[in-house]
């Protein structure tokens, strides 16, 4: 599929690594499938993650529209906000955030992790709004304020998950297809985090458009399947429509798994802690407590339930999130009580 008609900035050189995780696979027992990883945590932009791919298309559009400021939103410790800021810095743009305090009292400006990086990379301004606020309206207010002073904002939705942002994961699907061809390897399933859904939905659109017959299992990081799957379906359909594929996304192609994100988005649980420790101690690969730790907990849980057989190959997509490891030390070392 030809993506070259869409303007794109490049923030990563070449493809992200794709390799097996033999020590993790062995630790999961003799009946476990072979687990592989695609290292989208090694994408560009200080440090990169899945938002890097979406921003390649979104920022190209912002520049084409003559914007001087990127405006976006997220929860406290948002990786998406931090990577958007990094892209703005790289492009000589300014950047503002609207932060939704989903857990009341959780935004501390002087916190470690991503908050430290917001200040270090010089966010121009941020406003904190209560849980349940209309984020699109709040970002539009910021854009209007800027317009009143002669500036031009480009508003990026939460997680960069609109049709244009989803193209980043169509590009990832094509990159993965090429890597599988070069390595002579085939997978039986891909496990991805499923949040604002640009990653899951974009990848699905890329698989459909490229006729890649590989199932995707999304692990919900904030919603169980009844709520998450319609969101992913809409994102995948919007991306297919933007590509002009002329197809309807089959509802059964959208598969997500719940039960691993509780008690609440961004709050720790014991299975997440186990997964973060397991990957650190078997493969020296660092996950994060909000997203990839819970997604890996889901993968481990599904292996233990026997979802895949020995001899099958399962690919884990590492979507980044490194900075939020810092600030959760006691929890991740097992020195603070967390719910099961
Ligand atoms: C945003 C994010 C996700 C979720 O991706 P969506 O495209 O929003 O579904 C997963 N992992 C990390 C590290 C993230 O920052």
Tab-separated table of C-alpha atoms and ligand atoms in Angstrom:
chain	number	residue	atom	x	y	z
A	1	UNK	CA	0.000	0.000	0.000
A	2	UNK	CA	1.393	3.391	-0.960
A	3	UNK	CA	1.578	5.843	1.935
A	4	UNK	CA	3.807	8.295	0.074
A	5	UNK	CA	0.910	10.650	-0.752
A	6	UNK	CA	0.720	11.566	2.957
A	7	UNK	CA	3.241	14.121	4.206
A	8	UNK	CA	5.451	12.602	6.883
A	9	UNK	CA	8.294	13.796	9.088
A	10	UNK	CA	10.837	11.142	10.100
A	11	UNK	CA	11.879	10.824	13.735
A	12	UNK	CA	13.449	7.345	13.644
A	13	UNK	CA	16.207	5.961	11.497
A	14	UNK	CA	15.295	2.618	9.960
A	15	UNK	CA	13.076	-0.057	11.481
A	16	UNK	CA	12.704	-0.803	15.192
A	17	UNK	CA	14.355	-4.099	16.255
A	18	UNK	CA	12.353	-7.334	16.103
A	19	UNK	CA	13.768	-10.272	18.047
A	20	UNK	CA	12.884	-13.300	20.198
A	21	UNK	CA	12.815	-13.245	24.016
A	22	UNK	CA	14.239	-16.699	24.805
A	23	UNK	CA	14.722	-16.180	28.549
A	24	UNK	CA	11.235	-14.818	29.037
A	25	UNK	CA	9.780	-17.685	26.976
A	26	UNK	CA	11.720	-20.240	29.074
A	27	UNK	CA	10.575	-18.599	32.318
A	28	UNK	CA	6.958	-19.088	31.224
A	29	UNK	CA	7.394	-22.893	31.144
A	30	UNK	CA	7.744	-25.701	28.597
A	31	UNK	CA	4.213	-25.312	27.237
A	32	UNK	CA	4.613	-21.587	26.514
A	33	UNK	CA	4.732	-20.243	22.951
A	34	UNK	CA	7.823	-18.503	21.638
A	35	UNK	CA	7.574	-14.822	22.611
A	36	UNK	CA	9.088	-12.145	20.374
A	37	UNK	CA	9.230	-8.398	20.781
A	38	UNK	CA	9.104	-5.399	18.456
A	39	UNK	CA	10.966	-2.552	20.104
A	40	UNK	CA	8.797	0.493	19.457
A	41	UNK	CA	10.184	1.781	22.754
A	42	UNK	CA	13.327	2.513	20.696
A	43	UNK	CA	11.589	4.899	18.291
A	44	UNK	CA	12.977	8.427	18.094
A	45	UNK	CA	12.067	11.444	20.280
A	46	UNK	CA	13.404	11.662	23.823
A	47	UNK	CA	12.701	8.722	24.597
A	48	UNK	CA	10.390	7.435	21.899
A	49	UNK	CA	7.289	5.307	21.991
A	50	UNK	CA	4.195	4.580	19.937
A	51	UNK	CA	3.236	8.284	19.831
A	52	UNK	CA	6.365	8.934	17.753
A	53	UNK	CA	4.870	7.067	14.785
A	54	UNK	CA	1.561	8.940	14.951
A	55	UNK	CA	3.312	12.302	15.284
A	56	UNK	CA	5.292	11.739	12.086
A	57	UNK	CA	2.028	12.281	10.187
A	58	UNK	CA	0.344	14.739	12.573
A	59	UNK	CA	3.297	17.122	12.794
A	60	UNK	CA	3.772	17.038	9.014
A	61	UNK	CA	0.144	18.183	8.758
A	62	UNK	CA	0.695	20.885	11.397
A	63	UNK	CA	3.661	22.245	9.440
A	64	UNK	CA	1.703	22.155	6.180
A	65	UNK	CA	-0.982	24.260	7.869
A	66	UNK	CA	1.550	26.826	9.049
A	67	UNK	CA	1.128	26.128	12.771
A	68	UNK	CA	3.583	27.588	15.287
A	69	UNK	CA	2.278	25.722	18.351
A	70	UNK	CA	1.191	22.138	19.045
A	71	UNK	CA	-1.658	21.826	21.556
A	72	UNK	CA	-2.514	18.414	22.948
A	73	UNK	CA	-3.929	16.705	26.035
A	74	UNK	CA	-3.347	13.753	28.307
A	75	UNK	CA	-3.453	12.420	31.834
A	76	UNK	CA	-0.793	13.321	34.409
A	77	UNK	CA	2.545	11.677	33.452
A	78	UNK	CA	1.336	11.503	29.835
A	79	UNK	CA	3.862	9.942	27.476
A	80	UNK	CA	1.888	11.371	24.577
A	81	UNK	CA	2.257	14.943	25.869
A	82	UNK	CA	5.984	14.471	26.448
A	83	UNK	CA	6.623	13.015	22.982
A	84	UNK	CA	4.516	15.750	21.361
A	85	UNK	CA	6.651	18.309	23.194
A	86	UNK	CA	9.811	16.589	21.967
A	87	UNK	CA	8.529	16.731	18.365
A	88	UNK	CA	7.677	20.422	18.807
A	89	UNK	CA	11.191	21.150	20.053
A	90	UNK	CA	12.684	19.272	17.091
A	91	UNK	CA	10.573	21.307	14.658
A	92	UNK	CA	11.101	24.693	16.302
A	93	UNK	CA	7.446	24.881	17.379
A	94	UNK	CA	6.027	25.737	20.772
A	95	UNK	CA	3.845	23.318	22.746
A	96	UNK	CA	0.986	23.525	25.268
A	97	UNK	CA	-0.932	20.830	27.160
A	98	UNK	CA	-4.320	20.375	28.749
A	99	UNK	CA	-3.929	17.775	31.503
A	100	UNK	CA	-6.991	15.815	32.680
A	101	UNK	CA	-6.568	14.935	36.337
A	102	UNK	CA	-8.297	11.538	36.048
A	103	UNK	CA	-7.189	10.549	39.543
A	104	UNK	CA	-7.948	13.629	41.706
A	105	UNK	CA	-4.825	15.163	43.224
A	106	UNK	CA	-2.466	13.147	40.997
A	107	UNK	CA	-0.941	16.064	39.080
A	108	UNK	CA	2.204	17.318	40.766
A	109	UNK	CA	4.103	19.693	38.570
A	110	UNK	CA	7.416	18.997	40.323
A	111	UNK	CA	7.063	15.177	40.044
A	112	UNK	CA	9.714	12.972	38.451
A	113	UNK	CA	9.243	11.018	35.224
A	114	UNK	CA	7.422	12.774	32.400
A	115	UNK	CA	6.616	15.862	34.519
A	116	UNK	CA	10.309	16.513	34.940
A	117	UNK	CA	10.734	16.159	31.158
A	118	UNK	CA	7.835	18.577	30.490
A	119	UNK	CA	9.844	21.235	32.310
A	120	UNK	CA	13.250	20.169	31.015
A	121	UNK	CA	12.139	20.358	27.370
A	122	UNK	CA	10.338	23.617	28.030
A	123	UNK	CA	6.579	23.232	27.674
A	124	UNK	CA	5.248	26.749	27.117
A	125	UNK	CA	2.180	26.345	29.327
A	126	UNK	CA	-0.158	23.715	30.659
A	127	UNK	CA	-3.589	23.800	32.249
A	128	UNK	CA	-4.987	21.105	34.548
A	129	UNK	CA	-8.707	20.307	34.285
A	130	UNK	CA	-10.842	17.902	36.372
A	131	UNK	CA	-11.747	14.335	35.343
A	132	UNK	CA	-14.549	14.159	32.813
A	133	UNK	CA	-13.867	17.602	31.309
A	134	UNK	CA	-14.544	18.147	27.606
A	135	UNK	CA	-10.928	17.921	26.437
A	136	UNK	CA	-11.633	18.981	22.853
A	137	UNK	CA	-13.325	22.155	24.122
A	138	UNK	CA	-10.495	22.847	26.576
A	139	UNK	CA	-7.891	22.510	23.803
A	140	UNK	CA	-9.966	24.732	21.504
A	141	UNK	CA	-9.942	27.436	24.205
A	142	UNK	CA	-6.148	27.302	24.242
A	143	UNK	CA	-6.084	27.485	20.441
A	144	UNK	CA	-8.456	30.500	20.511
A	145	UNK	CA	-6.288	32.293	23.083
A	146	UNK	CA	-3.279	31.793	20.840
A	147	UNK	CA	-5.196	32.973	17.769
A	148	UNK	CA	-6.137	36.168	19.616
A	149	UNK	CA	-2.420	36.989	19.889
A	150	UNK	CA	-1.721	36.244	16.231
A	151	UNK	CA	-0.429	32.720	16.719
A	152	UNK	CA	-1.597	29.533	15.050
A	153	UNK	CA	-2.223	26.351	17.010
A	154	UNK	CA	-2.536	22.808	15.703
A	155	UNK	CA	-4.693	20.688	18.009
A	156	UNK	CA	-3.769	17.017	18.389
A	157	UNK	CA	-6.378	14.778	20.075
A	158	UNK	CA	-5.519	12.620	23.104
A	159	UNK	CA	-2.999	9.914	22.253
A	160	UNK	CA	-2.720	11.314	18.703
A	161	UNK	CA	-5.496	8.856	17.853
A	162	UNK	CA	-7.371	10.176	14.866
A	163	UNK	CA	-7.309	8.819	11.306
A	164	UNK	CA	-4.118	10.683	10.386
A	165	UNK	CA	-2.274	9.592	13.543
A	166	UNK	CA	-3.385	6.005	12.916
A	167	UNK	CA	-1.364	6.041	9.694
A	168	UNK	CA	1.705	5.720	11.909
A	169	UNK	CA	0.644	2.186	12.730
A	170	UNK	CA	-0.219	1.442	9.111
A	171	UNK	CA	3.429	2.285	8.427
A	172	UNK	CA	4.387	-0.007	11.330
A	173	UNK	CA	2.343	-2.852	9.800
A	174	UNK	CA	4.292	-2.440	6.550
A	175	UNK	CA	7.606	-2.291	8.403
A	176	UNK	CA	6.712	-5.474	10.294
A	177	UNK	CA	5.646	-7.247	7.107
A	178	UNK	CA	9.007	-6.464	5.521
A	179	UNK	CA	10.914	-7.628	8.625
A	180	UNK	CA	8.994	-10.917	8.741
A	181	UNK	CA	9.841	-11.455	5.090
A	182	UNK	CA	13.536	-10.710	5.609
A	183	UNK	CA	13.842	-12.862	8.739
A	184	UNK	CA	11.679	-15.653	7.326
A	185	UNK	CA	9.511	-15.630	10.434
A	186	UNK	CA	5.741	-15.834	10.861
A	187	UNK	CA	3.661	-15.001	13.906
A	188	UNK	CA	0.412	-16.447	15.233
A	189	UNK	CA	-0.683	-13.384	17.202
A	190	UNK	CA	0.381	-9.824	18.033
A	191	UNK	CA	-0.248	-8.451	21.522
A	192	UNK	CA	-0.626	-4.658	21.743
A	193	UNK	CA	-1.754	-2.140	24.322
A	194	UNK	CA	-5.190	-0.705	23.613
A	195	UNK	CA	-5.911	2.745	25.041
A	196	UNK	CA	-6.930	5.711	22.921
A	197	UNK	CA	-6.767	3.032	20.186
A	198	UNK	CA	-4.613	4.622	17.476
A	199	UNK	CA	-2.054	1.861	17.858
A	200	UNK	CA	-4.458	-1.082	17.875
A	201	UNK	CA	-6.816	0.447	15.285
A	202	UNK	CA	-4.039	1.717	13.011
A	203	UNK	CA	-2.246	-1.625	13.069
A	204	UNK	CA	-5.496	-3.428	12.250
A	205	UNK	CA	-6.159	-1.075	9.331
A	206	UNK	CA	-2.588	-1.691	8.135
A	207	UNK	CA	-3.045	-5.459	8.336
A	208	UNK	CA	-6.350	-5.305	6.428
A	209	UNK	CA	-4.962	-2.957	3.781
A	210	UNK	CA	-1.876	-5.094	3.257
A	211	UNK	CA	-3.734	-8.415	3.511
A	212	UNK	CA	-1.657	-9.503	6.486
A	213	UNK	CA	-3.552	-12.442	7.994
A	214	UNK	CA	-2.255	-12.044	11.520
A	215	UNK	CA	-4.628	-11.721	14.498
A	216	UNK	CA	-4.198	-8.839	16.948
A	217	UNK	CA	-4.969	-9.164	20.647
A	218	UNK	CA	-5.357	-5.781	22.329
A	219	UNK	CA	-4.924	-5.595	26.084
A	220	UNK	CA	-7.132	-2.837	27.475
A	221	UNK	CA	-5.269	-0.333	29.630
A	222	UNK	CA	-8.369	1.604	30.683
A	223	UNK	CA	-11.479	-0.261	29.460
A	224	UNK	CA	-12.897	-3.770	29.246
A	225	UNK	CA	-13.856	-5.136	25.785
A	226	UNK	CA	-17.494	-3.957	25.710
A	227	UNK	CA	-16.260	-0.359	25.734
A	228	UNK	CA	-12.831	-0.746	24.149
A	229	UNK	CA	-13.678	-2.756	21.046
A	230	UNK	CA	-16.140	-0.234	19.543
A	231	UNK	CA	-13.513	2.494	20.032
A	232	UNK	CA	-10.869	0.435	18.214
A	233	UNK	CA	-13.320	-0.477	15.456
A	234	UNK	CA	-14.105	3.208	14.812
A	235	UNK	CA	-10.420	4.107	14.712
A	236	UNK	CA	-9.607	1.242	12.316
A	237	UNK	CA	-12.532	2.198	10.079
A	238	UNK	CA	-11.524	5.881	10.050
A	239	UNK	CA	-7.993	4.916	9.001
A	240	UNK	CA	-9.296	2.586	6.259
A	241	UNK	CA	-11.545	5.412	5.010
A	242	UNK	CA	-8.656	7.890	4.949
A	243	UNK	CA	-6.682	5.338	2.922
A	244	UNK	CA	-9.624	4.915	0.558
A	245	UNK	CA	-9.609	1.138	0.991
A	246	UNK	CA	-13.349	0.862	0.389
A	247	UNK	CA	-13.784	-1.839	3.006
A	248	UNK	CA	-15.733	-2.298	6.203
A	249	UNK	CA	-13.645	-3.468	9.135
A	250	UNK	CA	-15.016	-6.857	10.228
A	251	UNK	CA	-16.258	-6.497	13.799
A	252	UNK	CA	-14.741	-9.887	14.738
A	253	UNK	CA	-11.263	-8.666	13.721
A	254	UNK	CA	-11.325	-6.369	16.761
A	255	UNK	CA	-10.319	-8.417	19.808
A	256	UNK	CA	-9.419	-6.963	23.165
A	257	UNK	CA	-8.936	-8.451	26.604
A	258	UNK	CA	-9.972	-6.802	29.858
A	259	UNK	CA	-9.225	-7.425	33.497
A	260	UNK	CA	-5.598	-6.315	33.535
A	261	UNK	CA	-5.970	-2.524	33.918
A	262	UNK	CA	-7.910	-2.502	37.161
A	263	UNK	CA	-8.276	-0.987	39.748
A	264	UNK	CA	-8.124	2.052	37.464
A	265	UNK	CA	-6.225	3.476	34.501
A	266	UNK	CA	-2.651	4.331	35.576
A	267	UNK	CA	-2.943	2.806	39.072
A	268	UNK	CA	-0.720	-0.199	39.839
A	269	UNK	CA	-1.732	-3.822	40.423
A	270	UNK	CA	0.298	-6.858	41.503
A	271	UNK	CA	0.309	-8.571	38.099
A	272	UNK	CA	1.770	-5.439	36.510
A	273	UNK	CA	4.543	-5.389	39.129
A	274	UNK	CA	5.297	-9.069	38.448
A	275	UNK	CA	5.448	-8.451	34.678
A	276	UNK	CA	7.749	-5.419	34.953
A	277	UNK	CA	10.110	-7.378	37.227
A	278	UNK	CA	9.954	-10.468	35.004
A	279	UNK	CA	10.990	-8.672	31.823
A	280	UNK	CA	13.673	-6.651	33.615
A	281	UNK	CA	15.162	-9.791	35.201
A	282	UNK	CA	14.931	-12.183	32.229
A	283	UNK	CA	15.684	-9.861	29.298
A	284	UNK	CA	16.854	-6.530	30.774
A	285	UNK	CA	14.020	-4.804	28.934
A	286	UNK	CA	12.261	-2.023	30.819
A	287	UNK	CA	8.482	-1.766	30.780
A	288	UNK	CA	6.364	0.972	32.356
A	289	UNK	CA	3.732	0.779	35.118
A	290	UNK	CA	0.825	2.434	33.246
A	291	UNK	CA	0.790	0.675	29.864
A	292	UNK	CA	3.347	-1.922	28.886
A	293	UNK	CA	3.572	-3.492	32.375
A	294	UNK	CA	-0.166	-4.180	32.280
A	295	UNK	CA	-0.020	-5.339	28.645
A	296	UNK	CA	2.786	-7.792	29.466
A	297	UNK	CA	0.769	-8.924	32.515
A	298	UNK	CA	-2.017	-9.678	30.052
A	299	UNK	CA	0.310	-11.630	27.774
A	300	UNK	CA	1.639	-13.657	30.729
A	301	UNK	CA	-1.910	-14.261	31.975
A	302	UNK	CA	-3.033	-15.489	28.545
A	303	UNK	CA	0.002	-17.813	28.288
A	304	UNK	CA	-0.936	-19.299	31.681
A	305	UNK	CA	-4.546	-19.748	30.515
A	306	UNK	CA	-3.243	-21.722	27.516
A	307	UNK	CA	-4.397	-19.269	24.833
A	308	UNK	CA	-1.437	-20.258	22.631
A	309	UNK	CA	0.319	-23.623	22.161
A	310	UNK	CA	3.965	-24.535	22.401
A	311	UNK	CA	5.593	-23.938	19.006
A	312	UNK	CA	3.424	-20.938	18.211
A	313	UNK	CA	4.973	-17.491	17.965
A	314	UNK	CA	3.509	-14.469	19.724
A	315	UNK	CA	4.762	-10.929	19.137
A	316	UNK	CA	4.662	-8.348	21.926
A	317	UNK	CA	4.663	-4.747	20.698
A	318	UNK	CA	6.622	-2.645	23.210
A	319	UNK	CA	5.064	0.813	22.981
A	320	UNK	CA	7.468	2.733	25.258
A	321	UNK	CA	6.700	4.680	28.431
A	322	UNK	CA	10.122	4.491	30.075
A	323	UNK	CA	9.987	7.803	32.036
A	324	UNK	CA	7.000	6.746	34.131
A	325	UNK	CA	9.116	3.969	35.674
A	326	UNK	CA	10.719	6.751	37.679
A	327	UNK	CA	8.501	7.881	40.492
A	328	UNK	CA	7.086	4.346	41.040
A	329	UNK	CA	10.207	2.782	42.569
A	330	UNK	CA	8.642	1.464	45.814
A	331	UNK	CA	5.725	-0.137	43.972
A	332	UNK	CA	7.919	-1.759	41.307
A	333	UNK	CA	10.357	-3.164	43.858
A	334	UNK	CA	7.460	-4.750	45.740
A	335	UNK	CA	7.863	-2.457	48.738
A	336	UNK	CA	4.405	-0.920	48.586
A	337	UNK	CA	1.103	-2.774	48.828
A	338	UNK	CA	-0.914	-2.870	45.626
A	339	UNK	CA	-4.210	-4.607	44.789
A	340	UNK	CA	-4.203	-7.963	43.006
B	1	LIG	C1	-0.312	5.864	24.697
B	1	LIG	C2	0.379	4.595	25.052
B	1	LIG	C3	-0.213	3.339	24.776
B	1	LIG	C4	-1.604	3.197	24.229
B	1	LIG	O1	-1.647	3.449	22.862
B	1	LIG	P1	-2.976	4.002	22.188
B	1	LIG	O2	-2.617	4.231	20.783
B	1	LIG	O3	-3.352	5.243	22.932
B	1	LIG	O4	-4.035	2.965	22.339
B	1	LIG	C5	0.521	2.200	25.051
B	1	LIG	N1	1.755	2.275	25.594
B	1	LIG	C6	2.340	3.444	25.893
B	1	LIG	C7	3.679	3.425	26.518
B	1	LIG	C8	1.672	4.651	25.637
B	1	LIG	O5	2.265	5.816	25.965
